[in-house]
XYZ file of C-alpha atoms in Angstrom:
662
model
C -176.844 -59.309 25.211
C -178.135 -56.087 26.176
C -180.866 -55.717 28.977
C -183.600 -53.225 28.997
C -183.966 -50.627 31.536
C -186.484 -51.958 33.543
C -184.331 -55.423 33.929
C -182.638 -56.237 37.218
C -179.659 -56.978 35.497
C -179.429 -53.625 34.053
C -180.373 -51.939 37.380
C -177.405 -54.100 39.416
C -175.231 -53.445 36.890
C -175.586 -49.658 37.235
C -174.347 -50.009 40.828
C -171.086 -52.094 40.269
C -167.592 -50.399 39.860
C -166.357 -49.437 36.397
C -163.415 -51.729 36.494
C -165.583 -54.719 37.319
C -168.119 -54.005 34.464
C -165.445 -53.857 31.931
C -164.379 -57.217 33.512
C -167.439 -58.869 33.055
C -167.930 -57.643 29.432
C -164.410 -58.774 28.461
C -165.435 -62.094 29.614
C -168.901 -62.181 28.001
C -167.260 -61.106 24.849
C -164.620 -63.866 25.117
C -167.047 -66.832 25.883
C -169.270 -65.736 22.879
C -166.281 -65.630 20.610
C -165.227 -68.902 21.792
C -169.030 -70.495 21.184
C -168.518 -68.793 17.853
C -165.294 -70.659 17.148
C -166.864 -73.865 18.403
C -169.676 -73.594 16.030
C -167.759 -72.969 13.115
C -165.520 -76.026 13.900
C -168.597 -78.369 14.101
C -169.768 -77.307 10.702
C -168.774 -79.903 7.924
C -167.644 -78.326 5.032
C -168.666 -81.270 2.818
C -166.766 -82.906 0.144
C -167.438 -80.423 -2.711
C -166.770 -77.071 -0.388
C -163.651 -75.062 -0.389
C -160.948 -75.759 2.422
C -161.382 -73.076 5.273
C -158.466 -70.498 5.405
C -156.248 -71.277 8.473
C -154.980 -68.609 10.603
C -151.542 -67.452 9.519
C -148.575 -68.063 12.221
C -147.207 -65.652 14.303
C -144.147 -65.728 12.304
C -145.729 -65.209 8.919
C -144.430 -61.811 8.032
C -146.836 -59.504 6.312
C -144.251 -56.855 5.699
C -141.063 -56.555 4.069
C -138.206 -56.714 6.846
C -135.665 -54.162 7.503
C -132.131 -55.327 6.846
C -132.335 -57.458 3.948
C -131.343 -56.153 0.454
C -132.943 -58.962 -2.074
C -135.008 -55.770 -3.994
C -132.069 -53.502 -3.153
C -130.078 -55.571 -5.702
C -132.386 -55.410 -8.315
C -132.804 -51.889 -8.244
C -129.007 -51.390 -8.160
C -128.457 -53.759 -11.059
C -131.035 -51.927 -13.280
C -129.641 -48.129 -12.369
C -126.255 -49.496 -13.309
C -127.452 -51.009 -16.387
C -129.217 -47.683 -17.514
C -125.818 -46.036 -16.932
C -124.115 -48.837 -18.789
C -126.393 -48.625 -21.650
C -126.255 -44.459 -22.071
C -122.354 -44.844 -21.986
C -122.194 -47.538 -24.662
C -124.788 -45.713 -26.631
C -122.696 -42.511 -26.507
C -119.595 -44.827 -27.851
C -121.356 -46.329 -30.503
C -122.697 -42.850 -31.708
C -119.382 -41.050 -31.324
C -116.442 -43.659 -31.075
C -115.617 -43.958 -34.751
C -115.336 -40.197 -35.332
C -113.371 -39.371 -32.469
C -110.967 -42.551 -32.019
C -111.764 -44.546 -35.004
C -109.875 -45.649 -38.063
C -109.881 -41.790 -39.562
C -111.091 -40.185 -35.913
C -109.483 -37.070 -34.742
C -107.362 -39.015 -32.384
C -107.027 -42.770 -33.943
C -106.788 -45.418 -31.215
C -104.629 -47.431 -33.585
C -102.185 -44.739 -33.682
C -102.296 -44.601 -29.802
C -101.774 -48.414 -29.255
C -99.002 -48.633 -31.734
C -97.139 -45.531 -29.674
C -97.623 -47.672 -26.753
C -96.240 -50.450 -28.525
C -93.152 -48.756 -29.550
C -92.594 -47.389 -26.507
C -92.291 -50.846 -25.055
C -89.945 -52.005 -27.962
C -92.497 -53.409 -29.987
C -93.409 -56.186 -27.575
C -97.438 -56.757 -26.508
C -96.637 -57.652 -23.135
C -97.519 -57.258 -19.611
C -96.144 -53.640 -19.638
C -98.541 -52.741 -22.889
C -101.492 -54.300 -20.878
C -100.927 -52.686 -17.739
C -100.445 -49.071 -19.264
C -103.766 -49.614 -21.632
C -105.771 -52.908 -20.506
C -107.704 -53.150 -23.388
C -109.132 -56.147 -25.222
C -108.287 -54.321 -28.630
C -104.549 -55.842 -28.264
C -106.273 -59.185 -29.095
C -108.507 -57.983 -32.064
C -107.465 -57.670 -35.903
C -106.516 -54.127 -36.303
C -107.319 -53.605 -39.759
C -110.688 -52.524 -39.116
C -110.449 -50.690 -35.938
C -114.339 -49.209 -36.673
C -115.840 -52.741 -36.856
C -113.706 -53.355 -33.270
C -115.020 -50.126 -31.521
C -118.615 -51.033 -32.853
C -118.358 -54.765 -31.985
C -117.346 -53.400 -28.156
C -120.200 -50.793 -28.554
C -123.086 -53.061 -29.733
C -121.692 -56.009 -26.693
C -122.298 -53.409 -24.207
C -125.604 -52.306 -25.275
C -127.017 -55.990 -25.607
C -125.752 -56.824 -22.232
C -126.912 -53.555 -20.384
C -130.422 -53.885 -22.277
C -130.978 -57.265 -21.092
C -130.069 -56.500 -17.498
C -131.846 -53.149 -17.661
C -135.184 -55.157 -18.982
C -135.073 -58.163 -16.622
C -133.287 -56.923 -13.381
C -131.247 -60.106 -13.398
C -127.473 -60.576 -13.826
C -124.665 -62.913 -13.155
C -121.007 -62.052 -12.477
C -120.075 -63.094 -15.857
C -122.461 -60.534 -17.497
C -121.128 -58.022 -15.138
C -117.578 -58.514 -15.765
C -118.009 -58.503 -19.437
C -119.808 -55.063 -19.207
C -116.713 -53.746 -17.053
C -114.109 -55.148 -19.224
C -115.793 -53.672 -22.425
C -115.953 -50.072 -20.924
C -112.660 -50.393 -19.570
C -111.329 -51.201 -22.866
C -112.862 -48.090 -24.399
C -111.797 -45.683 -21.790
C -107.907 -47.192 -21.866
C -107.808 -45.777 -25.619
C -110.228 -43.092 -25.191
C -107.491 -40.598 -24.823
C -108.666 -37.094 -23.892
C -112.256 -38.152 -24.967
C -112.449 -40.439 -22.015
C -110.416 -38.190 -19.473
C -113.412 -36.989 -17.155
C -114.014 -38.417 -13.714
C -117.342 -40.245 -14.449
C -115.173 -42.856 -16.605
C -113.396 -43.843 -13.595
C -116.779 -43.699 -11.355
C -118.589 -45.970 -13.908
C -115.765 -48.494 -13.858
C -115.463 -48.366 -10.038
C -119.238 -48.689 -9.717
C -119.524 -51.330 -12.290
C -116.499 -53.421 -10.662
C -118.708 -53.587 -7.299
C -121.688 -54.636 -9.362
C -119.989 -57.819 -10.452
C -119.863 -59.004 -6.739
C -123.630 -58.323 -6.226
C -124.628 -61.293 -8.494
C -124.377 -64.824 -8.101
C -121.610 -66.431 -10.238
C -123.848 -68.339 -13.076
C -127.640 -68.007 -11.724
C -129.846 -65.529 -13.647
C -132.451 -64.859 -11.140
C -133.698 -61.759 -10.170
C -133.879 -63.253 -6.502
C -131.067 -66.020 -6.360
C -132.229 -68.021 -3.369
C -128.710 -69.128 -2.395
C -127.118 -65.902 -2.947
C -128.272 -63.073 -0.596
C -126.865 -59.480 -1.219
C -123.388 -59.384 0.426
C -122.875 -56.828 3.094
C -119.204 -56.123 1.580
C -120.549 -54.983 -1.447
C -123.265 -52.957 -0.085
C -120.620 -51.120 2.240
C -118.084 -50.671 -0.842
C -121.146 -48.796 -2.417
C -121.475 -46.615 0.773
C -117.808 -46.111 0.853
C -117.787 -44.916 -2.734
C -120.717 -42.350 -2.262
C -118.920 -41.168 0.885
C -115.601 -40.464 -0.901
C -117.261 -39.133 -3.744
C -119.183 -36.221 -1.942
C -116.468 -35.434 0.772
C -113.918 -35.383 -2.177
C -115.742 -32.957 -3.915
C -116.478 -30.748 -0.658
C -112.797 -31.122 0.512
C -111.462 -29.864 -3.095
C -113.490 -26.795 -2.877
C -112.711 -25.661 0.536
C -109.206 -26.044 -0.113
C -109.716 -24.403 -3.463
C -111.290 -21.171 -4.555
C -111.579 -18.787 -1.777
C -114.935 -18.072 -3.144
C -116.028 -21.224 -1.321
C -115.197 -19.904 1.777
C -117.018 -16.261 0.868
C -119.902 -18.293 -0.274
C -119.851 -16.294 -3.370
C -118.936 -19.041 -6.102
C -122.581 -19.698 -7.169
C -122.481 -15.826 -8.226
C -120.455 -17.420 -11.169
C -121.063 -21.061 -11.012
C -123.332 -23.602 -9.780
C -121.402 -26.414 -8.346
C -121.697 -29.718 -6.749
C -122.666 -33.432 -7.632
C -126.000 -32.226 -8.045
C -127.804 -31.784 -11.584
C -129.395 -28.705 -10.215
C -126.947 -27.092 -7.955
C -124.034 -27.626 -10.285
C -125.603 -25.816 -13.054
C -122.489 -23.683 -14.659
C -124.927 -21.307 -15.822
C -122.865 -18.765 -17.824
C -118.875 -19.201 -16.903
C -117.846 -22.822 -16.072
C -120.475 -25.455 -17.161
C -119.192 -26.842 -20.406
C -122.995 -27.251 -21.858
C -125.594 -25.131 -19.853
C -129.233 -26.103 -20.297
C -132.167 -23.801 -20.508
C -132.984 -23.709 -16.896
C -129.425 -22.287 -16.571
C -130.519 -18.939 -18.119
C -133.021 -18.468 -15.312
C -130.579 -19.794 -12.489
C -128.202 -17.057 -13.542
C -130.678 -14.409 -12.712
C -131.281 -15.557 -8.848
C -130.580 -12.824 -6.325
C -127.155 -12.735 -4.171
C -128.745 -14.277 -1.040
C -130.154 -17.419 -3.041
C -126.440 -18.005 -4.399
C -125.274 -17.918 -0.897
C -127.604 -20.037 0.418
C -126.811 -22.747 -2.517
C -122.959 -22.402 -1.523
C -123.652 -23.196 2.050
C -126.524 -26.116 1.559
C -123.631 -27.471 -1.262
C -121.224 -27.527 2.053
C -123.658 -29.515 4.181
C -124.259 -31.867 1.677
C -120.834 -32.467 0.698
C -119.125 -32.066 3.789
C -121.618 -33.350 6.712
C -124.054 -35.598 5.273
C -121.867 -38.049 3.890
C -120.703 -39.256 7.578
C -124.693 -40.114 8.240
C -123.988 -43.258 6.100
C -121.921 -44.429 9.103
C -124.410 -43.840 11.820
C -127.357 -46.499 11.529
C -130.016 -47.442 9.532
C -132.418 -44.506 9.790
C -129.466 -41.957 9.396
C -128.375 -43.989 6.464
C -131.534 -43.631 5.007
C -131.628 -39.850 5.307
C -128.310 -39.696 3.739
C -129.397 -41.675 0.869
C -132.464 -39.406 0.218
C -130.625 -36.072 0.781
C -127.887 -37.402 -1.793
C -130.621 -38.517 -4.230
C -132.364 -35.436 -4.271
C -129.037 -33.503 -4.271
C -128.517 -35.253 -7.514
C -131.904 -35.446 -8.679
C -132.816 -31.755 -9.437
C -135.029 -29.240 -7.924
C -138.641 -28.810 -8.140
C -140.335 -26.145 -10.049
C -143.894 -24.516 -9.332
C -146.053 -23.046 -11.447
C -147.952 -20.095 -10.239
C -150.986 -18.043 -11.519
C -149.471 -14.690 -10.488
C -147.972 -12.838 -13.193
C -146.017 -9.914 -14.804
C -144.754 -9.053 -18.330
C -141.296 -9.889 -19.110
C -139.686 -10.605 -22.443
C -137.556 -13.653 -22.509
C -135.593 -15.016 -25.533
C -137.244 -17.284 -28.025
C -140.289 -15.462 -28.044
C -141.408 -12.888 -30.415
C -143.347 -11.172 -28.176
C -143.764 -10.503 -24.057
C -144.684 -13.534 -22.312
C -146.478 -13.601 -18.770
C -143.774 -14.517 -16.155
C -144.402 -13.887 -12.426
C -140.991 -13.348 -10.685
C -141.261 -14.216 -6.995
C -139.104 -11.753 -5.031
C -136.669 -11.306 -8.107
C -136.655 -14.705 -9.866
C -137.043 -17.539 -7.136
C -138.904 -18.321 -3.936
C -137.107 -20.873 -1.601
C -139.153 -23.674 -0.161
C -136.640 -25.307 2.268
C -134.250 -26.734 -0.173
C -136.578 -26.492 -3.048
C -135.805 -23.721 -5.287
C -139.058 -23.038 -7.109
C -139.192 -21.230 -10.370
C -142.736 -20.224 -10.947
C -142.738 -20.676 -14.963
C -142.711 -23.793 -17.267
C -140.625 -24.238 -20.473
C -142.663 -25.171 -23.345
C -141.692 -25.841 -26.848
C -142.909 -22.970 -29.311
C -141.806 -22.625 -33.024
C -138.626 -24.540 -32.360
C -137.728 -22.022 -29.742
C -138.532 -22.267 -26.244
C -140.809 -19.670 -24.428
C -141.560 -18.877 -20.636
C -145.462 -19.361 -20.012
C -147.264 -19.340 -16.901
C -150.060 -21.917 -16.553
C -152.931 -20.213 -14.739
C -155.039 -23.011 -14.004
C -152.574 -25.786 -13.016
C -150.309 -24.882 -10.040
C -148.521 -28.330 -9.936
C -145.320 -29.166 -9.028
C -142.704 -30.626 -11.593
C -139.222 -32.005 -11.670
C -136.872 -30.373 -14.241
C -133.664 -31.848 -14.612
C -131.129 -29.020 -15.040
C -127.849 -29.776 -16.056
C -125.995 -31.602 -19.017
C -123.209 -33.257 -16.879
C -123.464 -36.345 -18.808
C -124.720 -39.544 -16.948
C -122.492 -38.138 -13.914
C -125.276 -37.316 -11.682
C -127.609 -40.649 -12.747
C -124.268 -42.500 -12.015
C -123.780 -41.111 -8.478
C -127.288 -42.108 -7.466
C -126.354 -45.778 -8.295
C -124.464 -45.926 -4.871
C -126.677 -43.927 -2.945
C -129.340 -46.705 -3.409
C -127.600 -49.114 -1.229
C -128.576 -47.128 1.669
C -131.993 -48.379 1.508
C -132.980 -51.903 2.215
C -136.289 -53.991 1.100
C -138.579 -52.399 3.297
C -137.542 -48.928 2.287
C -137.850 -49.904 -1.443
C -140.804 -52.270 -1.554
C -143.176 -49.460 -2.719
C -141.300 -49.823 -6.048
C -142.454 -53.401 -6.502
C -146.281 -54.699 -7.100
C -148.070 -56.580 -4.156
C -149.783 -59.346 -6.345
C -149.278 -62.930 -5.367
C -146.123 -64.132 -7.164
C -144.456 -61.005 -7.407
C -141.164 -60.131 -6.497
C -142.240 -58.476 -3.054
C -144.373 -61.789 -2.198
C -141.312 -64.043 -3.138
C -139.254 -61.915 -0.824
C -141.984 -62.226 1.803
C -141.901 -66.051 1.427
C -137.991 -66.072 1.864
C -138.501 -64.139 5.211
C -141.002 -66.354 6.268
C -138.651 -69.388 5.584
C -136.079 -67.673 7.382
C -138.349 -66.835 10.440
C -139.295 -70.533 10.516
C -135.401 -71.493 10.621
C -135.621 -73.054 7.320
C -132.036 -72.253 5.538
C -130.807 -73.496 2.360
C -128.341 -76.205 2.214
C -124.794 -74.538 1.628
C -123.323 -75.152 -1.676
C -119.713 -75.203 -2.944
C -120.696 -71.881 -5.274
C -121.724 -70.383 -1.985
C -118.395 -71.112 -0.236
C -116.580 -69.897 -3.169
C -118.605 -66.396 -3.354
C -118.269 -65.833 0.594
C -114.313 -66.045 -0.183
C -114.616 -63.575 -3.386
C -116.409 -61.139 -1.274
C -113.611 -61.495 1.738
C -111.285 -60.908 -1.122
C -113.036 -58.202 -2.306
C -113.067 -56.547 1.085
C -109.284 -56.785 1.444
C -108.994 -55.336 -1.863
C -110.942 -52.535 -1.489
C -109.253 -51.727 2.106
C -105.720 -51.978 0.432
C -106.410 -49.871 -2.648
C -108.413 -47.384 -0.486
C -105.089 -46.415 1.334
C -104.119 -44.050 -1.032
C -107.162 -42.480 -1.420
C -107.748 -41.856 1.771
C -104.221 -40.402 2.383
C -105.399 -38.075 -0.592
C -108.518 -37.122 0.883
C -106.322 -35.821 3.907
C -103.774 -34.138 2.327
C -103.483 -30.507 1.441
C -102.301 -30.869 -1.835
C -105.503 -33.088 -2.824
C -105.845 -33.999 -6.329
C -109.108 -35.078 -7.813
C -110.615 -37.649 -10.382
C -107.301 -39.566 -10.186
C -106.652 -43.368 -10.333
C -103.812 -45.025 -8.661
C -104.241 -47.967 -10.620
C -104.928 -48.905 -14.525
C -108.020 -50.750 -13.576
C -109.398 -47.963 -11.886
C -110.997 -50.248 -9.248
C -110.838 -47.207 -6.292
C -110.209 -43.565 -7.356
C -110.381 -40.203 -6.302
C -113.133 -37.683 -7.073
C -113.659 -34.399 -6.847
C -115.102 -31.116 -8.902
C -114.257 -27.651 -9.370
C -111.948 -26.610 -6.755
C -111.456 -23.244 -8.415
C -114.235 -21.375 -10.690
C -113.570 -19.482 -13.679
C -115.194 -16.117 -13.867
C -116.038 -15.787 -17.790
C -117.247 -18.194 -20.450
C -115.321 -18.175 -23.531
C -116.137 -20.152 -26.708
C -114.109 -21.009 -29.631
C -116.226 -20.512 -32.869
C -115.203 -22.342 -36.112
C -115.593 -20.468 -39.383
C -115.182 -21.101 -43.020
C -115.026 -19.113 -46.221
C -115.188 -19.711 -50.005
C -113.148 -16.291 -50.423
C -109.745 -17.415 -52.336
C -108.263 -14.588 -50.205
C -108.626 -15.050 -46.136
C -107.658 -11.513 -45.609
C -110.013 -9.594 -47.768
C -112.343 -7.384 -46.368
C -115.417 -8.854 -47.986
C -114.494 -12.336 -47.331
C -117.947 -13.873 -45.677
C -116.894 -16.172 -42.819
C -119.568 -18.607 -42.021
C -120.254 -20.320 -38.506
C -120.141 -24.032 -38.034
C -122.510 -25.092 -35.141
C -121.884 -27.696 -32.758
C -124.653 -29.920 -31.313
C -124.997 -28.566 -28.198
C -122.335 -25.908 -27.126
C -123.146 -22.321 -27.377
C -122.527 -20.611 -30.521
C -125.441 -18.995 -32.432
C -126.776 -16.413 -29.813
C -130.331 -16.984 -31.142
C -130.410 -20.871 -30.123
C -131.554 -21.995 -26.840
C -129.044 -23.892 -24.667
C -129.944 -27.765 -25.465
C -131.026 -30.175 -22.823
C -129.691 -34.125 -23.524
C -128.429 -35.354 -19.988
C -128.082 -38.205 -19.507
C -126.322 -38.583 -23.000
C -123.129 -36.771 -23.761
C -121.366 -35.118 -26.634
C -117.763 -35.465 -26.045
C -116.455 -33.075 -28.840
C -118.969 -30.554 -27.364
C -117.454 -30.668 -23.830
C -113.558 -30.581 -24.935
C -114.295 -27.451 -27.167
C -115.084 -25.560 -23.711
C -111.766 -26.744 -22.297
C -110.057 -25.639 -25.483
C -111.679 -22.292 -25.331
C -109.498 -21.381 -22.145
C -106.293 -23.215 -23.590
C -104.476 -22.824 -26.952
C -104.921 -24.821 -29.894
C -101.231 -25.906 -29.348
C -102.462 -27.679 -26.467
C -105.315 -29.212 -28.373
C -103.546 -30.935 -31.587
C -107.185 -32.595 -32.335
C -108.731 -29.414 -32.903
C -106.330 -28.693 -36.066
C -107.117 -32.402 -37.182
C -110.753 -31.191 -36.909
C -110.171 -27.954 -38.945
C -108.516 -30.122 -41.803
C -111.252 -32.309 -41.873
C -113.810 -29.134 -42.329
C -111.988 -28.172 -45.215
C -112.347 -31.451 -46.809
C -116.181 -31.439 -46.045
C -115.572 -34.790 -44.160
C -118.782 -36.552 -43.932
C -117.621 -38.319 -40.515
C -116.418 -35.422 -38.720
C -119.546 -33.342 -39.579
C -121.685 -35.891 -38.128
C -120.318 -34.379 -34.770
C -121.913 -31.090 -35.845
C -125.489 -29.683 -35.764
C -124.801 -27.389 -38.775
C -122.523 -27.517 -41.876
C -122.727 -24.059 -43.590
C -121.447 -25.634 -46.892
C -123.469 -28.490 -47.139
C -124.644 -29.355 -50.861
C -121.724 -26.991 -52.031
C -118.025 -26.986 -52.482
C -115.918 -27.152 -49.009
C -114.396 -23.896 -47.601
C -111.109 -22.723 -48.810
C -110.125 -21.622 -45.567
C -111.083 -22.653 -41.831
C -110.203 -20.166 -38.572
C -111.123 -20.339 -35.213
C -112.417 -17.188 -33.464
C -112.366 -16.678 -29.732
C -115.389 -14.910 -28.175
C -116.662 -14.083 -24.985
C -120.102 -15.202 -23.998
C -122.725 -13.944 -21.461
C -126.271 -14.827 -21.097
C -128.615 -12.085 -22.215
C -130.245 -10.145 -19.121
C -134.252 -10.838 -19.371
C -136.082 -7.551 -20.255
C -132.998 -6.180 -22.008
C -132.042 -5.395 -25.713
C -130.790 -8.741 -26.624
C -133.263 -10.834 -24.849
C -135.856 -8.684 -26.494
C -134.500 -9.808 -29.954
C -134.622 -13.178 -29.106
C -131.212 -13.861 -27.934
C -130.332 -16.052 -25.342
C -126.477 -14.936 -25.349
C -124.559 -11.868 -25.765
C -121.324 -12.328 -27.027
C -118.056 -10.110 -27.773
C -114.986 -11.178 -29.968
C -111.904 -11.421 -27.956
C -109.662 -12.254 -30.836
C -108.284 -15.103 -33.416
C -107.863 -18.654 -31.629
C -106.067 -19.936 -34.553
C -105.226 -18.189 -37.953
C -106.953 -18.918 -41.175
C -105.549 -22.173 -42.512
C -105.851 -24.149 -45.793
C -105.091 -27.853 -46.635
C -101.786 -26.968 -47.700
C -100.863 -25.098 -44.773
C -101.750 -28.471 -42.655
C -99.722 -31.019 -44.996
C -96.807 -30.994 -42.738
C -98.601 -30.669 -39.502
C -100.630 -33.875 -40.480
C -97.790 -35.838 -41.324
C -95.960 -35.340 -38.330
C -98.740 -36.805 -36.277
C -99.353 -39.664 -38.872
C -102.969 -38.485 -39.908
C -103.944 -38.772 -43.598
C -104.702 -35.726 -45.069
C -108.233 -35.930 -46.412
C -109.275 -34.889 -50.204
C -111.851 -32.280 -50.760
C -115.370 -34.018 -51.094
C-alpha cells in the first residue's frame, strides 16, 4: 500500500538508496502475490462450479516449432495436386484431337510402330521405350482409353486438392497415369515441364504414408530425404536455367536479351513479349515498351536469381527460407501499382484515347517490383488501359502463358518452409490443423514417442532407398550441368525420375507466325480468290485480337504452331494432317481452333499456310490508334495451296484416314 507524504514510512523511504528501495518493493509484490494465490487456493469452488484452469507447463508449446514439416506436407500435396489437376484437364480436353483415334498424331499408330520395331513383341524393350499402361488396354477405342486415364487423374487430384491428404498408392497412381500419357504424347508432350511434373510427382509419392489417408498421419512425419529431394530439384531447375543462358547466346553476357525476350523461370520475367514467347499475354504488350535500362536490370536480376540464389538452399534455415521466398516471387509475377497521375496515349482495343500515366517511359522500379501504372479491364470484348484515380492499390498480375510451368516450379520451393513459417496459412481454432500440430509438439516435448510400427520401418527403408536412387540418377545430371556442352530438358531414363532442365540458351530476334487460310474458289491461283483466316485459341493471328491470358491452362496446338513457324512444314508433318482435316471441316480438329470461317457452309476447296512477321504495335502509333495489338508483314508462303486430292498419297504413306468433306 502507498503511504501519504506525512507518514514516517514515506519520509524514511525517501532517504533509502534506489537499489534498496527496488528490492523492498519487489519483496512486497512477491508476498502480496503469494497471499493472493493462497486465498485462491483456500476457496472451495463447490460441486457445481467449473474447475479452475491449471497453469500450462513450461514444456507446453504456444508456437509452432521450427524444423518440423507437418503443415509443409499438406501445402506441398495441395500445390502438386493443383498442377496435376490442370495437366489432366488439358489432357481430357485435347488428347482425343491430338493423339486420339482420329488425332493429328494418333498414339495407336505410334504404339504399333514401337511394337513393329521390336518385332511385334510387347516385351520389356517396348515397355522401357514407352512406359504406358495403354499396352495393357484394348486399342479398339483409344479415345475411351485416353479419357479414362484423364478422368482418373482428375478424380484423384481433385480429392487430394480438396482434402489435403493422400497416401503412396494415390500419388503413385497419379504418377503412373501421367507417365502413361507423356510416353505416347509424342511431340505434343515434348515440353520440359512434362518431365518436371513427373520428377516432382515421383518425389510426392514418398511424402505420404503407405495406406493411411490423414492430413496429419501421426506415425509418418515428413521425410527429410524427400524434402531435400525437392530442394535438390529446385536447385537444378534454377541453376540449369542460368548456366544454359551464359553458355548460349552472347546477349546474356551483354545484358541485352531482354530487349528481345523476357526470359527465366518466372512468370513476369519470362514474358516473351513480341519475339520468342509462343503465346504472349496482354501485359506482354506493355512490357515490350520498357526502357533499355529496365531490360538491363531484368537480365542482371535474372542472373542473380538463377546463378547465385539457388545456393542459399544449402546454407541454413534462414537463408533457405530466403531462397524459397525469392523463388516463389520470381515465379509468381510482378506487382502492378495504380496511379492517379495521367497523360493521354492511344492503346489498342479502345476506340478512343484513354488516360495512361507513364512513369519515366513505361515503368517505375521498386526494388525487384516492376510497377505498371495502369490496370487492364474488359471493355466491349476488348481490353483498354484505364487509370483508377481514387484507388492507388497494389495488385498481382500473372504475366505469362507458360502453361503450368511456373506453378509447378513453385512446388519444390515450398520445401524450404517449415511449420513455423507456414502456420499463418492455417486457422488457429481448437481442433484445427495448427492445434493438432501443437499437440504433437507437446507430446514430443514431454518425451512421448509413438510405438514403432512395421510400416514405419518399411517407410524408412523406402526413404533410404529413394535417397540412394536420387544420388545415383543425379550423376549424369551433374555431369551435364558442369559440361560446356550442356543440354537442357533431357531425361536419362524413360521413367524421367531425375532430369536436366534449362530454358532459352539462345534468343530469336523476331516473331513469325503461320496463318492457315482457306478459300471456296475453284482456282486457288485466281487473283479474285478470297482467302479467309482460321483463328487459333490463343496464338497471335488477327492483329485486332488482344493476346490471351490462360495460365496455368495450356493449348498444345498453339505452342506447336509457334515452333513450326521457324521450321518448315516438312519438319512438322502434323500440320498437313491438320490442313486435310480443315478441308473436310472435321469437327474434332476444329474444336482446337477459335474461329472456323467456313462454319455453317461448305468446307474450303483449298487450304494454304502463309508465313508472316509479327511485331507489337507502337502505343500512340498508327496501328495502335486503329485498335491493333499487332503490326504484321507477309514473308511468303509456308506451304502451297492444297486440296484433298493432293493429300491422298501423303495420308496413305502415314497411315492416316483421308476424311470426307462434311
